[in-house]
Amino acid sequence: MHEDSTASAATGTDIGSDWDWARARADDWQPPTELDTGVPHTARMYDYYLGGKDNFEADRKAAEAAIAAYPALPLLARTNREFLGRAVEYAAGRGIRQYVDIGTGIPSVGSTSEVARRVVPDARVVYVDNDPIVATHARALLASHKAGHTSVIEADLRDPASILDHPGLLAAVDLDQPVALMLVAVLHFIRDEDGAEAIVRTLRDALAPGSALILSHGSPDFASRESAAEGARIYKSASAPLVLRPRAAVEPFFGDFEFAGPGLVQLPLWRPEAGHVPTTDLPEGWQDVSAYAGVAVKR
């Protein structure tokens, strides 16, 4: 979700508990004609890290170069997807029934809708992205379902008002009630000079008490200086720059929201599943997962 785009009308769907984005992967799918497949795109590179098929040669070349510089990238992508699932389960367990997932990326199994509806069957989810590939996948999926509780809108995180005022979001979400705002692996593509902190503050301020902010963010704190610098260099040729931030620069995004335990921690350590990752001692290879994650609640 990192290219400018104009907002379009939202499409809704009523989906079952067995729904996932894989059903959008039709064999006859063709990319939008306006899509520039020669420029590496951050969402498609991420799809490659996850082992997906919705990427092009330029994306694969850039992703392979990034992996060569930072071999833990595929592990980081998978760990981030697992964090999303655990965080959504936490929010749903608190009774939150509304989710705004900004920077959705290439749809895949383990989506916000899939996880939330396992806990809260009537959850409402709005996906927000400005990548035409995401919109195309969503439309392919939604075409087979009647209107309901899931919406996809095209808008840019760098213009938070266009998200908050979007008729598609307002039709699906009551901002006077608790919302889970999801900024998972997206803010590290927003530069400080683009007003990253002000963007998140605008979104936070629009939320009702009881809302949750779910956020993960790439960081140089766990990678070598050389790997971090090379990663930033590679992403300069992609659709958005990579802005790795230390913990001290990530924490302010949460404002005065109250952290859920264990707070803002290295990505694999946020409420790991039993038997998956120890809470204090990461297995070999996991120490290089260079990102922070946290969930905080508005009181």
Short mmCIF file of C-alpha atoms in Angstrom, two decimals:
data_model
loop_
_atom_site.label_atom_id
_atom_site.label_comp_id
_atom_site.label_asym_id
_atom_site.label_seq_id
_atom_site.Cartn_x
_atom_site.Cartn_y
_atom_site.Cartn_z
CA MET A 1 0.00 0.00 0.00
CA HIS A 2 2.44 2.62 -1.00
CA GLU A 3 1.45 4.29 -4.26
CA ASP A 4 -0.84 7.25 -4.66
CA SER A 5 -4.32 6.31 -5.81
CA THR A 6 -7.76 7.74 -5.86
CA ALA A 7 -10.44 6.33 -3.62
CA SER A 8 -13.13 4.20 -5.16
CA ALA A 9 -16.48 2.99 -3.94
CA ALA A 10 -16.32 0.10 -1.48
CA THR A 11 -17.66 -3.34 -2.21
CA GLY A 12 -19.19 -5.44 0.56
CA THR A 13 -19.56 -9.11 1.11
CA ASP A 14 -21.02 -11.52 3.60
CA ILE A 15 -18.52 -14.34 4.05
CA GLY A 16 -18.47 -17.61 5.87
CA SER A 17 -15.98 -18.80 8.48
CA ASP A 18 -14.15 -20.93 5.88
CA TRP A 19 -13.44 -17.93 3.64
CA ASP A 20 -9.91 -16.94 2.74
CA TRP A 21 -8.20 -14.90 0.09
CA ALA A 22 -6.99 -17.99 -1.78
CA ARG A 23 -10.40 -18.13 -3.48
CA ALA A 24 -9.49 -14.89 -5.26
CA ARG A 25 -6.63 -16.57 -7.11
CA ALA A 26 -8.44 -17.45 -10.33
CA ASP A 27 -6.32 -19.12 -13.02
CA ASP A 28 -7.47 -16.59 -15.60
CA TRP A 29 -6.58 -13.55 -13.47
CA GLN A 30 -4.81 -10.78 -15.36
CA PRO A 31 -3.09 -7.75 -13.81
CA PRO A 32 -4.67 -4.33 -14.30
CA THR A 33 -3.60 -2.79 -17.58
CA GLU A 34 -2.36 0.37 -15.84
CA LEU A 35 0.00 -1.64 -13.62
CA ASP A 36 3.73 -1.03 -14.12
CA THR A 37 5.17 -4.50 -13.62
CA GLY A 38 8.72 -3.29 -14.30
CA VAL A 39 8.96 -1.43 -10.97
CA PRO A 40 9.36 -3.61 -7.86
CA HIS A 41 6.37 -3.15 -5.59
CA THR A 42 6.63 -3.57 -1.83
CA ALA A 43 3.41 -5.60 -1.55
CA ARG A 44 4.41 -7.98 -4.33
CA MET A 45 7.90 -8.38 -2.85
CA TYR A 46 6.25 -9.26 0.46
CA ASP A 47 4.08 -11.79 -1.36
CA TYR A 48 7.28 -13.38 -2.69
CA TYR A 49 8.75 -13.59 0.81
CA LEU A 50 5.62 -15.47 1.87
CA GLY A 51 5.96 -17.90 -1.03
CA GLY A 52 3.07 -16.39 -2.99
CA LYS A 53 2.65 -16.33 -6.77
CA ASP A 54 1.30 -12.81 -7.26
CA ASN A 55 4.56 -11.11 -8.18
CA PHE A 56 6.52 -10.29 -11.31
CA GLU A 57 10.12 -10.61 -12.45
CA ALA A 58 11.13 -7.17 -11.16
CA ASP A 59 9.60 -7.97 -7.77
CA ARG A 60 11.38 -11.32 -7.57
CA LYS A 61 14.76 -9.86 -8.50
CA ALA A 62 14.45 -7.10 -5.90
CA ALA A 63 13.19 -9.55 -3.28
CA GLU A 64 16.06 -11.96 -3.94
CA ALA A 65 18.54 -9.10 -3.60
CA ALA A 66 16.93 -8.10 -0.31
CA ILE A 67 17.06 -11.70 0.93
CA ALA A 68 20.73 -11.92 -0.03
CA ALA A 69 21.39 -8.87 2.13
CA TYR A 70 19.07 -10.02 4.93
CA PRO A 71 18.43 -13.79 4.83
CA ALA A 72 15.86 -13.63 7.64
CA LEU A 73 13.35 -11.75 5.45
CA PRO A 74 11.10 -14.74 4.63
CA LEU A 75 11.07 -15.70 8.30
CA LEU A 76 10.21 -12.11 9.21
CA ALA A 77 7.30 -12.12 6.74
CA ARG A 78 5.89 -15.35 8.13
CA THR A 79 6.36 -14.18 11.70
CA ASN A 80 4.58 -10.95 10.89
CA ARG A 81 1.62 -12.86 9.45
CA GLU A 82 1.47 -14.94 12.65
CA PHE A 83 1.55 -11.77 14.75
CA LEU A 84 -1.39 -10.39 12.77
CA GLY A 85 -3.40 -13.49 13.59
CA ARG A 86 -2.59 -13.42 17.30
CA ALA A 87 -3.28 -9.69 17.55
CA VAL A 88 -6.65 -9.98 15.80
CA GLU A 89 -7.58 -12.86 18.09
CA TYR A 90 -6.68 -10.66 21.06
CA ALA A 91 -8.82 -7.77 19.80
CA ALA A 92 -11.72 -10.07 18.98
CA GLY A 93 -11.42 -11.62 22.42
CA ARG A 94 -11.93 -8.15 23.86
CA GLY A 95 -15.20 -7.99 21.96
CA ILE A 96 -14.03 -5.67 19.18
CA ARG A 97 -16.23 -6.28 16.15
CA GLN A 98 -14.84 -3.67 13.74
CA TYR A 99 -11.46 -3.85 11.96
CA VAL A 100 -9.77 -1.36 9.66
CA ASP A 101 -6.74 -3.01 8.05
CA ILE A 102 -4.62 -0.39 6.30
CA GLY A 103 -1.97 -1.54 3.88
CA THR A 104 -3.60 -4.91 3.35
CA GLY A 105 -1.09 -6.05 0.75
CA ILE A 106 -1.54 -9.08 -1.49
CA PRO A 107 -4.44 -11.07 -0.01
CA SER A 108 -3.51 -14.44 1.46
CA VAL A 109 -4.67 -17.10 3.88
CA GLY A 110 -4.71 -15.90 7.49
CA SER A 111 -6.34 -12.58 6.64
CA THR A 112 -7.95 -10.30 9.20
CA SER A 113 -11.45 -11.40 8.20
CA GLU A 114 -10.62 -15.07 8.45
CA VAL A 115 -9.12 -14.73 11.94
CA ALA A 116 -11.63 -12.25 13.37
CA ARG A 117 -14.67 -14.25 12.32
CA ARG A 118 -13.43 -17.34 14.06
CA VAL A 119 -13.89 -15.42 17.31
CA VAL A 120 -16.54 -12.84 16.37
CA PRO A 121 -18.74 -14.22 13.56
CA ASP A 122 -20.37 -10.83 12.89
CA ALA A 123 -17.10 -8.89 12.66
CA ARG A 124 -16.99 -6.05 10.16
CA VAL A 125 -13.72 -5.60 8.27
CA VAL A 126 -12.59 -2.79 5.98
CA TYR A 127 -9.45 -3.44 3.95
CA VAL A 128 -7.64 -0.32 2.78
CA ASP A 129 -4.93 -0.36 0.12
CA ASN A 130 -3.88 1.67 -2.89
CA ASP A 131 -2.40 -1.17 -4.95
CA PRO A 132 -4.58 -2.09 -7.95
CA ILE A 133 -3.58 -5.75 -7.59
CA VAL A 134 -5.20 -5.86 -4.15
CA ALA A 135 -8.39 -4.31 -5.47
CA THR A 136 -8.50 -6.75 -8.39
CA HIS A 137 -8.13 -9.77 -6.12
CA ALA A 138 -10.80 -8.42 -3.81
CA ARG A 139 -13.26 -7.80 -6.62
CA ALA A 140 -12.70 -11.32 -7.95
CA LEU A 141 -13.50 -12.71 -4.52
CA LEU A 142 -16.41 -10.44 -3.68
CA ALA A 143 -18.18 -11.05 -6.98
CA SER A 144 -19.39 -14.42 -5.69
CA HIS A 145 -20.83 -13.12 -2.41
CA LYS A 146 -23.79 -11.01 -1.47
CA ALA A 147 -23.33 -7.62 0.16
CA GLY A 148 -22.45 -7.80 3.84
CA HIS A 149 -19.74 -7.12 6.37
CA THR A 150 -16.47 -6.95 4.43
CA SER A 151 -15.39 -3.94 2.36
CA VAL A 152 -12.36 -3.05 0.28
CA ILE A 153 -11.53 0.57 -0.42
CA GLU A 154 -8.71 2.16 -2.38
CA ALA A 155 -7.05 4.97 -0.46
CA ASP A 156 -3.58 6.08 0.59
CA LEU A 157 -2.28 5.97 4.16
CA ARG A 158 -0.46 9.23 3.53
CA ASP A 159 -3.88 10.90 3.32
CA PRO A 160 -5.61 9.64 6.49
CA ALA A 161 -8.60 11.97 6.04
CA SER A 162 -9.40 10.24 2.74
CA ILE A 163 -9.65 6.97 4.68
CA LEU A 164 -11.65 8.29 7.63
CA ASP A 165 -14.08 10.18 5.37
CA HIS A 166 -14.41 7.45 2.76
CA PRO A 167 -18.09 6.55 2.28
CA GLY A 168 -17.16 2.89 2.06
CA LEU A 169 -15.55 2.95 5.48
CA LEU A 170 -18.34 5.00 7.03
CA ALA A 171 -20.94 2.60 5.65
CA ALA A 172 -19.24 -0.38 7.28
CA VAL A 173 -17.71 1.02 10.49
CA ASP A 174 -19.18 3.06 13.32
CA LEU A 175 -16.29 5.17 14.56
CA ASP A 176 -18.22 5.89 17.76
CA GLN A 177 -17.73 2.23 18.68
CA PRO A 178 -14.43 0.38 19.34
CA VAL A 179 -12.35 -0.37 16.25
CA ALA A 180 -9.16 -2.36 15.79
CA LEU A 181 -6.91 -0.16 13.65
CA MET A 182 -4.29 -2.29 11.95
CA LEU A 183 -1.00 -0.86 10.71
CA VAL A 184 0.88 -4.09 10.19
CA ALA A 185 4.21 -3.81 8.34
CA VAL A 186 3.19 -0.61 6.56
CA LEU A 187 4.55 2.40 8.48
CA HIS A 188 8.14 1.55 7.59
CA PHE A 189 7.21 2.65 4.07
CA ILE A 190 6.16 6.12 5.24
CA ARG A 191 8.94 8.67 5.61
CA ASP A 192 9.22 11.09 8.50
CA GLU A 193 9.00 13.97 6.04
CA ASP A 194 5.66 12.56 4.87
CA GLY A 195 4.34 13.12 8.38
CA ALA A 196 4.32 9.54 9.66
CA GLU A 197 3.59 10.48 13.27
CA ALA A 198 0.89 13.00 12.33
CA ILE A 199 -0.76 10.40 10.06
CA VAL A 200 -1.03 7.87 12.87
CA ARG A 201 -2.15 10.53 15.35
CA THR A 202 -4.99 11.54 13.03
CA LEU A 203 -6.13 7.93 12.82
CA ARG A 204 -5.79 7.36 16.58
CA ASP A 205 -7.76 10.49 17.41
CA ALA A 206 -10.68 9.26 15.31
CA LEU A 207 -11.06 6.09 17.38
CA ALA A 208 -13.51 5.57 20.23
CA PRO A 209 -12.42 4.44 23.71
CA GLY A 210 -11.90 0.69 23.81
CA SER A 211 -10.33 0.71 20.36
CA ALA A 212 -7.03 -1.05 19.72
CA LEU A 213 -4.00 -0.13 17.62
CA ILE A 214 -2.26 -3.19 16.15
CA LEU A 215 1.15 -2.27 14.74
CA SER A 216 4.35 -3.89 13.55
CA HIS A 217 7.37 -2.06 12.17
CA GLY A 218 10.75 -2.96 10.68
CA SER A 219 13.74 -1.89 12.75
CA PRO A 220 17.53 -1.81 12.46
CA ASP A 221 17.87 -2.84 16.11
CA PHE A 222 18.27 -6.58 15.42
CA ALA A 223 20.11 -6.60 12.10
CA SER A 224 23.68 -5.70 11.23
CA ARG A 225 24.30 -2.14 10.11
CA GLU A 226 25.36 -3.45 6.71
CA SER A 227 22.15 -5.47 6.22
CA ALA A 228 19.94 -2.55 7.23
CA ALA A 229 21.76 -0.18 4.88
CA GLU A 230 21.61 -2.62 1.97
CA GLY A 231 17.90 -3.24 2.53
CA ALA A 232 17.20 0.48 2.45
CA ARG A 233 19.26 0.80 -0.73
CA ILE A 234 17.36 -1.98 -2.50
CA TYR A 235 13.97 -0.49 -1.64
CA LYS A 236 14.98 2.86 -3.13
CA SER A 237 14.14 1.39 -6.54
CA ALA A 238 10.81 -0.01 -5.34
CA SER A 239 7.41 1.66 -5.10
CA ALA A 240 8.18 3.04 -1.62
CA PRO A 241 11.34 3.62 0.42
CA LEU A 242 12.15 1.44 3.43
CA VAL A 243 12.38 3.47 6.64
CA LEU A 244 13.68 1.26 9.45
CA ARG A 245 13.12 2.85 12.85
CA PRO A 246 14.61 2.05 16.27
CA ARG A 247 12.33 1.22 19.18
CA ALA A 248 12.45 4.81 20.44
CA ALA A 249 10.96 6.00 17.14
CA VAL A 250 8.31 3.26 16.92
CA GLU A 251 6.83 3.64 20.41
CA PRO A 252 5.49 7.20 19.84
CA PHE A 253 3.13 5.87 17.15
CA PHE A 254 1.01 4.45 19.98
CA GLY A 255 0.53 7.85 21.62
CA ASP A 256 -1.19 7.61 25.01
CA PHE A 257 -2.79 4.23 24.26
CA GLU A 258 -2.16 1.61 26.94
CA PHE A 259 -0.01 -1.31 25.84
CA ALA A 260 -1.34 -4.83 26.21
CA GLY A 261 1.22 -7.19 27.68
CA PRO A 262 4.04 -7.73 26.85
CA GLY A 263 4.18 -4.22 25.38
CA LEU A 264 6.28 -3.23 22.38
CA VAL A 265 8.64 -6.16 21.79
CA GLN A 266 10.59 -7.94 19.10
CA LEU A 267 8.08 -9.36 16.64
CA PRO A 268 8.18 -13.08 17.58
CA LEU A 269 7.85 -12.28 21.27
CA TRP A 270 4.39 -10.70 21.15
CA ARG A 271 2.21 -13.27 22.91
CA PRO A 272 3.75 -16.30 21.18
CA GLU A 273 1.65 -19.38 20.90
CA ALA A 274 2.35 -22.11 23.43
CA GLY A 275 5.25 -24.23 22.27
CA HIS A 276 5.98 -21.96 19.32
CA VAL A 277 8.57 -19.44 20.49
CA PRO A 278 9.84 -19.14 24.06
CA THR A 279 9.01 -15.80 25.62
CA THR A 280 12.56 -14.96 26.68
CA ASP A 281 14.91 -17.07 24.53
CA LEU A 282 14.54 -17.10 20.76
CA PRO A 283 15.62 -20.21 18.83
CA GLU A 284 18.58 -19.99 16.49
CA GLY A 285 17.82 -17.77 13.52
CA TRP A 286 14.91 -15.98 15.15
CA GLN A 287 17.17 -13.39 16.76
CA ASP A 288 17.53 -11.75 13.34
CA VAL A 289 13.81 -11.03 12.93
CA SER A 290 14.33 -7.29 12.84
CA ALA A 291 10.98 -5.77 13.70
CA TYR A 292 8.88 -4.62 16.63
CA ALA A 293 5.24 -5.40 17.33
CA GLY A 294 2.68 -4.21 19.83
CA VAL A 295 -1.00 -3.76 20.56
CA ALA A 296 -2.32 -0.88 22.61
CA VAL A 297 -5.80 0.12 23.75
CA LYS A 298 -7.45 3.53 23.95
CA ARG A 299 -8.84 4.20 27.41
#
